[in-house]
Amino acid sequence: MLDRIEFLIMEAFVSLRRNTWMTFSAVTTSAMALFLLGGLGIAYLSIMRFAGNLPSRLEMRVMMQLDMPRDQVAAIGEKIKEMPEVANVRFISKEQAWKKMREAYPDATAGLDNVMPDAFGVTVKDIGQIELVRSKIEQIPGQDGVEYMREEYQVIDQAVRFIRLAGAVLGGMMLLTSGVLIYNAIRLAFVARRREIKIMELVGASRSTIWLPLLVEGVVQGSLGGVIAASVLWAAFDMVQAMASSLAFLGEHPAGYPVVMAFSVLVSVGAVYGLICSAIAVRAPRKER
Amino acid sequence: MDGPAPYVRLDRVEVKYSDVVAGLRGVSLEIQKGEMVFLCGQTGSGKSTLLKCLTREVRQTKGKVNIGGRDISQLPSKDVPLLRREMGIVPQDFGLLPGKTVWENVGYALRAVGKTRREVRKAVPEILDRVNILHRADALPHELSGGEQQRVAIGRALINNPPLLLADEPTGNLDQVHSLEIIDLLSELNLRGATVLVATHDMAIVAKAGKRVIQMEFGRIAGDTADA
């Protein structure tokens, strides 16, 4: 069995060596596609992590009608708490609110009676559901409006949408290009190995003996692309992190590069993709014969 | 019907490459086990197509092709490699790997059919000895004469010890002396029990061999010395 595996793998590497330039272009293009996808993936995850911390900052303020009795206020609070999208509900009494207002604007509030209503501070579990929760709360009778940092939310939402779109379009295009190159590399391998393949067919070699080296070749090309992509991404991530750590507005220090995850995901994706492309290439000449 | 069942039997076989181009037009023939038969005819007469029908490189449009009592036209594609292990195929162009020595060319074919390194080490010298080329085992194909290259190709066809040997123009690229050597070698293999089918247009060597000759013209059998 080991003897057999050795023969098949040796056949694949002979072919890889023979088509050096085609192999090089297939590997580098796969690497670029996977780098792009991996980079956009990490950017997406970072934004999502950042967005995940935002609900506590993006607390919605649900205002009650002025002079509403406390038992009615408490009932509305319970209704909000029951919503599945809501993470936390904090009661802010009009006295607390007024005290804060007077501390913040002592001159403007001097001599005035309390004009603040009771309110609730509401945070959501997922930033993407903030609009949904707002509209649900606004349908509760007795509330007097919902306020939250709509602009900040929209910026984050747009960033996430952009990363998704860019990832789909650019990554997809690069992946398609690398797929065509892997396909071409395998087709060229067919041409380069036509004598061997012809001999194998003449002497009755099984289909798997003829095709497996070509499939291994595609897997190797895709995997190498994954290794290169994960390595370059690592270096790029370190650079970006070094720059980002000096920027105060990003707040907390971003998480480190997920080495194991990045290598395992990118190499696996590359290998599977290489396998699929080479399988398509291997099937194509079969129809012609 | 008297006598043993034929080893190879073609029954009204037609091969059409397109609506207007036909390789074979209703060929019927029978070859007994252990026979040596020459298929003769001009280029395009259908010799190679007939051999390709037997190796299942070409599928007939009509008719039946039987080898060893089995209808190979019904054989699923996945079993074609197994069919080819029951026959030795010698292509016209030798089909040797230029970067490999004589030893490696035969060894490669053995490895391709699943033999281990140990089995290859044992089998290659025996095969090369059978075709009298063992003394050139370390030579590369371009260092060999045409006749020697053809011996290697025949040796490679013997790796599965096949009962049927099919040679397509085995002397097509050889001079008269080397052609006779190759025909002698094929005759020797035939004497050892192999059924041998040789496609050729070299009538001089066919005449010297003194074996059954099937003459082909325009995809049909125009004559068969067995009928004479």
GROMACS .gro file of C-alpha atoms in nm, chain B residues 34-191:
model
  158
  323GLY     CA    1  -0.269  -1.964  -3.039
  324GLU     CA    2  -0.302  -1.837  -3.395
  325MET     CA    3  -0.079  -1.575  -3.550
  326VAL     CA    4  -0.261  -1.352  -3.796
  327PHE     CA    5  -0.147  -1.065  -4.015
  328LEU     CA    6  -0.396  -0.790  -4.094
  329CYS     CA    7  -0.281  -0.635  -4.419
  330GLY     CA    8  -0.396  -0.344  -4.626
  331GLN     CA    9  -0.326   0.010  -4.728
  332THR     CA   10  -0.344   0.305  -4.491
  333GLY     CA   11  -0.710   0.367  -4.412
  334SER     CA   12  -0.816   0.009  -4.489
  335GLY     CA   13  -0.935  -0.045  -4.130
  336LYS     CA   14  -0.648  -0.248  -3.977
  337SER     CA   15  -0.583  -0.011  -3.687
  338THR     CA   16  -0.955   0.043  -3.628
  339LEU     CA   17  -1.001  -0.332  -3.597
  340LEU     CA   18  -0.721  -0.354  -3.340
  341LYS     CA   19  -0.867  -0.055  -3.153
  342CYS     CA   20  -1.202  -0.233  -3.138
  343LEU     CA   21  -1.029  -0.520  -2.961
  344THR     CA   22  -0.858  -0.286  -2.713
  345ARG     CA   23  -1.177  -0.083  -2.669
  346GLU     CA   24  -1.002   0.236  -2.776
  347VAL     CA   25  -1.283   0.251  -3.031
  348ARG     CA   26  -1.637   0.127  -2.979
  349GLN     CA   27  -1.817  -0.034  -3.266
  350THR     CA   28  -2.131   0.129  -3.398
  351LYS     CA   29  -2.286  -0.209  -3.482
  352GLY     CA   30  -2.204  -0.575  -3.438
  353LYS     CA   31  -2.033  -0.775  -3.164
  354VAL     CA   32  -1.673  -0.812  -3.055
  355ASN     CA   33  -1.592  -1.122  -2.849
  356ILE     CA   34  -1.263  -1.208  -2.682
  357GLY     CA   35  -1.235  -1.533  -2.492
  358GLY     CA   36  -1.612  -1.583  -2.518
  359ARG     CA   37  -1.689  -1.244  -2.364
  360ASP     CA   38  -1.871  -0.966  -2.547
  361ILE     CA   39  -1.637  -0.674  -2.478
  362SER     CA   40  -1.873  -0.419  -2.628
  363GLN     CA   41  -2.090  -0.469  -2.320
  364LEU     CA   42  -1.797  -0.414  -2.088
  365PRO     CA   43  -1.842  -0.110  -1.862
  366SER     CA   44  -1.574   0.158  -1.906
  367LYS     CA   45  -1.436   0.097  -1.559
  368ASP     CA   46  -1.346  -0.261  -1.657
  369VAL     CA   47  -1.155  -0.163  -1.972
  370PRO     CA   48  -0.820  -0.147  -1.782
  371LEU     CA   49  -0.878  -0.508  -1.672
  372LEU     CA   50  -0.949  -0.609  -2.032
  373ARG     CA   51  -0.623  -0.447  -2.141
  374ARG     CA   52  -0.431  -0.644  -1.882
  375GLU     CA   53  -0.540  -0.955  -2.072
  376MET     CA   54  -0.370  -0.830  -2.387
  377GLY     CA   55  -0.035  -0.685  -2.480
  378ILE     CA   56  -0.050  -0.380  -2.704
  379VAL     CA   57   0.246  -0.276  -2.918
  380PRO     CA   58   0.190   0.071  -3.066
  381GLN     CA   59   0.336   0.179  -3.396
  382ASP     CA   60   0.547   0.458  -3.245
  383PHE     CA   61   0.703   0.235  -2.973
  384GLY     CA   62   0.568   0.476  -2.707
  385LEU     CA   63   0.884   0.472  -2.497
  386LEU     CA   64   0.952   0.736  -2.235
  387PRO     CA   65   1.258   0.924  -2.363
  388GLY     CA   66   1.393   1.018  -2.020
  389LYS     CA   67   1.383   0.664  -1.883
  390THR     CA   68   1.620   0.375  -1.950
  391VAL     CA   69   1.506   0.047  -2.101
  392TRP     CA   70   1.486  -0.101  -1.748
  393GLU     CA   71   1.286   0.198  -1.621
  394ASN     CA   72   1.047   0.196  -1.919
  395VAL     CA   73   0.939  -0.157  -1.844
  396GLY     CA   74   0.954  -0.097  -1.468
  397TYR     CA   75   0.732   0.209  -1.502
  398ALA     CA   76   0.463   0.008  -1.682
  399LEU     CA   77   0.480  -0.258  -1.411
  400ARG     CA   78   0.447   0.005  -1.139
  401ALA     CA   79   0.150   0.154  -1.325
  402VAL     CA   80  -0.037  -0.176  -1.302
  403GLY     CA   81   0.024  -0.195  -0.930
  404LYS     CA   82   0.338  -0.407  -0.896
  405THR     CA   83   0.560  -0.336  -0.596
  406ARG     CA   84   0.925  -0.236  -0.622
  407ARG     CA   85   1.030  -0.588  -0.527
  408GLU     CA   86   0.806  -0.744  -0.793
  409VAL     CA   87   0.940  -0.498  -1.049
  410ARG     CA   88   1.302  -0.584  -0.960
  411LYS     CA   89   1.226  -0.952  -1.019
  412ALA     CA   90   1.010  -0.915  -1.332
  413VAL     CA   91   1.203  -0.662  -1.542
  414PRO     CA   92   1.517  -0.873  -1.611
  415GLU     CA   93   1.299  -1.172  -1.700
  416ILE     CA   94   1.091  -0.968  -1.947
  417LEU     CA   95   1.394  -0.801  -2.104
  418ASP     CA   96   1.557  -1.139  -2.142
  419ARG     CA   97   1.247  -1.275  -2.316
  420VAL     CA   98   1.272  -1.007  -2.583
  421ASN     CA   99   1.652  -1.029  -2.595
  422ILE     CA  100   1.726  -0.672  -2.485
  423LEU     CA  101   1.858  -0.730  -2.133
  424HIS     CA  102   2.209  -0.633  -2.241
  425ARG     CA  103   2.081  -0.278  -2.315
  426ALA     CA  104   1.889  -0.240  -1.990
  427ASP     CA  105   2.068   0.082  -1.893
  428ALA     CA  106   2.040   0.249  -2.233
  429LEU     CA  107   1.807   0.538  -2.302
  430PRO     CA  108   1.566   0.500  -2.597
  431HIS     CA  109   1.760   0.741  -2.821
  432GLU     CA  110   2.069   0.523  -2.776
  433LEU     CA  111   1.885   0.223  -2.923
  434SER     CA  112   1.825   0.118  -3.282
  435GLY     CA  113   1.467   0.107  -3.410
  436GLY     CA  114   1.460  -0.271  -3.373
  437GLU     CA  115   1.584  -0.250  -3.016
  438GLN     CA  116   1.325   0.013  -2.930
  439GLN     CA  117   1.055  -0.212  -3.073
  440ARG     CA  118   1.185  -0.500  -2.859
  441VAL     CA  119   1.144  -0.283  -2.552
  442ALA     CA  120   0.790  -0.193  -2.661
  443ILE     CA  121   0.711  -0.562  -2.707
  444GLY     CA  122   0.869  -0.638  -2.370
  445ARG     CA  123   0.648  -0.377  -2.208
  446ALA     CA  124   0.345  -0.537  -2.375
  447LEU     CA  125   0.437  -0.863  -2.202
  448ILE     CA  126   0.429  -0.729  -1.845
  449ASN     CA  127   0.089  -0.881  -1.773
  450ASN     CA  128   0.188  -1.209  -1.940
  451PRO     CA  129  -0.107  -1.168  -2.179
  452PRO     CA  130  -0.261  -1.448  -2.385
  453LEU     CA  131  -0.328  -1.200  -2.670
  454LEU     CA  132  -0.069  -0.977  -2.835
  455LEU     CA  133  -0.178  -0.693  -3.066
  456ALA     CA  134   0.087  -0.511  -3.271
  457ASP     CA  135   0.002  -0.211  -3.486
  458GLU     CA  136   0.257  -0.171  -3.767
  459PRO     CA  137   0.542  -0.303  -3.549
  460THR     CA  138   0.781  -0.283  -3.842
  461GLY     CA  139   0.655   0.046  -3.980
  462ASN     CA  140   0.964   0.239  -3.870
  463LEU     CA  141   1.220  -0.037  -3.924
  464ASP     CA  142   1.447  -0.152  -4.204
  465GLN     CA  143   1.414  -0.498  -4.354
  466VAL     CA  144   1.665  -0.666  -4.122
  467HIS     CA  145   1.513  -0.526  -3.804
  468SER     CA  146   1.162  -0.594  -3.934
  469LEU     CA  147   1.244  -0.962  -3.973
  470GLU     CA  148   1.393  -0.969  -3.623
  471ILE     CA  149   1.070  -0.830  -3.479
  472ILE     CA  150   0.852  -1.071  -3.675
  473ASP     CA  151   1.075  -1.357  -3.556
  474LEU     CA  152   1.029  -1.237  -3.197
  475LEU     CA  153   0.650  -1.218  -3.236
  476SER     CA  154   0.650  -1.565  -3.395
  477GLU     CA  155   0.850  -1.696  -3.100
  478LEU     CA  156   0.598  -1.551  -2.855
  479ASN     CA  157   0.324  -1.711  -3.064
  480LEU     CA  158   0.500  -2.046  -3.042
   0.00000   0.00000   0.00000
